[in-house]
Amino acid sequence: MTLVDLIPLSKLRNSEYFELMTDLKTGIAGIFPESTVSTDLTTRFNAVYEELDAATRVDRGSVLTGQIQEADDKRGNIWRAMDLMVDAHLHSPVPEEVESAKVIRRIFDVYGDYRKRSYDSESSEARNLIQDLEKTKNAVHLSTIRLDTWLPLYKSQQEAFKALQNERDTEAGYKSSGDVKAVREKMSPLYREITELVNSYVRIGMASPEMENFVVVMNQKIKRYNDLLAARQGRNEKEEGSETPEIITN
């Protein structure tokens, strides 16, 4: 007997939550036998889904979203340019430049390519990298490999990105995200009612082939989200428990 699996709905991001509700809406179409209970439940669900759709579209439609992406691209380009500059000086014909490049390379290698991480994780790693590079003992090395003018630009772009992100968070908190949160509070109980109704048919052996197929497909989607949430939780715990190692340079 296969039932619809559980999922912690509150931990899903708005976009993930909306996708799951869309999958549910599509999946339950026509699977219930005609009854007052199922008709009333699906009617209420569909009505709240329309509210969720509208609120989610507003949430995604902020002009700041594009500006944040653009700012992220700019800071990424500067980081990449600095990284390449360090590598270039490792092959310099000037011994002093090679030695300075080795010192700075060790610092860069501590943090790795954090461009592949989330916005917040990247911002945290970038802040730590900048602080290490700004240490007095590294000033001569930055100057030697010509990063002394690029590092302030990178720091400035980091601050510009965070300012936009904070503005977007404020906007979302007062407008769209607040709307989505309110609709989610109405939607989640309906989601649980529907999945429990499906499970009740399965338990008493009255699930149609269409309903059984719905359970299989829905569980696959739920598994994908549960795996995503578990991985996300693992990353968060790792980042919270990690400490930046001491950089030893000459």
PDB file of C-alpha atoms in Angstrom, residues 9-15 17-18 21 48-49 51-60 168-169 171-190 192:
ATOM      1  CA  LEU A   9       5.719  22.528   3.387  1.00  0.00           C
ATOM      2  CA  SER A  10       6.855  25.445   5.559  1.00  0.00           C
ATOM      3  CA  LYS A  11      10.497  24.828   4.637  1.00  0.00           C
ATOM      4  CA  LEU A  12       9.931  25.196   0.905  1.00  0.00           C
ATOM      5  CA  ARG A  13      10.836  28.456  -0.768  1.00  0.00           C
ATOM      6  CA  ASN A  14       7.981  30.315  -2.435  1.00  0.00           C
ATOM      7  CA  SER A  15       8.915  29.172  -5.939  1.00  0.00           C
ATOM      8  CA  TYR A  17       5.976  25.697  -2.902  1.00  0.00           C
ATOM      9  CA  PHE A  18       4.144  27.082  -5.933  1.00  0.00           C
ATOM     10  CA  MET A  21       0.950  23.092  -5.574  1.00  0.00           C
ATOM     11  CA  VAL A  48      -6.805  29.508  -3.254  1.00  0.00           C
ATOM     12  CA  TYR A  49      -4.432  28.329  -5.986  1.00  0.00           C
ATOM     13  CA  GLU A  51      -4.622  33.587  -5.179  1.00  0.00           C
ATOM     14  CA  LEU A  52      -1.256  31.869  -4.803  1.00  0.00           C
ATOM     15  CA  ASP A  53      -0.571  32.212  -8.523  1.00  0.00           C
ATOM     16  CA  ALA A  54      -1.274  35.942  -8.433  1.00  0.00           C
ATOM     17  CA  ALA A  55       0.788  36.549  -5.287  1.00  0.00           C
ATOM     18  CA  THR A  56       3.707  34.490  -6.607  1.00  0.00           C
ATOM     19  CA  ARG A  57       3.757  36.374  -9.901  1.00  0.00           C
ATOM     20  CA  VAL A  58       3.985  39.657  -7.989  1.00  0.00           C
ATOM     21  CA  ASP A  59       6.767  38.213  -5.873  1.00  0.00           C
ATOM     22  CA  ARG A  60       8.756  37.245  -8.962  1.00  0.00           C
ATOM     23  CA  ARG A 168      14.644  43.570  -2.304  1.00  0.00           C
ATOM     24  CA  ASP A 169      14.161  41.757   1.014  1.00  0.00           C
ATOM     25  CA  GLU A 171      10.216  45.168  -0.488  1.00  0.00           C
ATOM     26  CA  ALA A 172       9.320  41.493  -0.324  1.00  0.00           C
ATOM     27  CA  GLY A 173       8.726  41.617   3.410  1.00  0.00           C
ATOM     28  CA  TYR A 174       6.243  44.473   3.147  1.00  0.00           C
ATOM     29  CA  LYS A 175       4.574  43.518  -0.121  1.00  0.00           C
ATOM     30  CA  SER A 176       4.823  40.351  -2.124  1.00  0.00           C
ATOM     31  CA  SER A 177       6.341  37.870   0.295  1.00  0.00           C
ATOM     32  CA  GLY A 178       3.847  38.872   2.944  1.00  0.00           C
ATOM     33  CA  ASP A 179       1.053  38.177   0.442  1.00  0.00           C
ATOM     34  CA  VAL A 180       2.506  34.801  -0.493  1.00  0.00           C
ATOM     35  CA  LYS A 181       2.904  33.856   3.164  1.00  0.00           C
ATOM     36  CA  ALA A 182      -0.734  34.661   3.884  1.00  0.00           C
ATOM     37  CA  VAL A 183      -1.946  32.578   0.936  1.00  0.00           C
ATOM     38  CA  ARG A 184       0.349  29.701   1.877  1.00  0.00           C
ATOM     39  CA  GLU A 185      -1.262  29.628   5.315  1.00  0.00           C
ATOM     40  CA  LYS A 186      -4.614  29.023   3.610  1.00  0.00           C
ATOM     41  CA  MET A 187      -3.237  26.628   1.006  1.00  0.00           C
ATOM     42  CA  SER A 188      -1.269  24.192   3.184  1.00  0.00           C
ATOM     43  CA  PRO A 189      -4.288  22.826   5.115  1.00  0.00           C
ATOM     44  CA  LEU A 190      -6.061  22.233   1.791  1.00  0.00           C
ATOM     45  CA  ARG A 192      -3.055  18.146   3.498  1.00  0.00           C
TER      46      ARG A 192
END
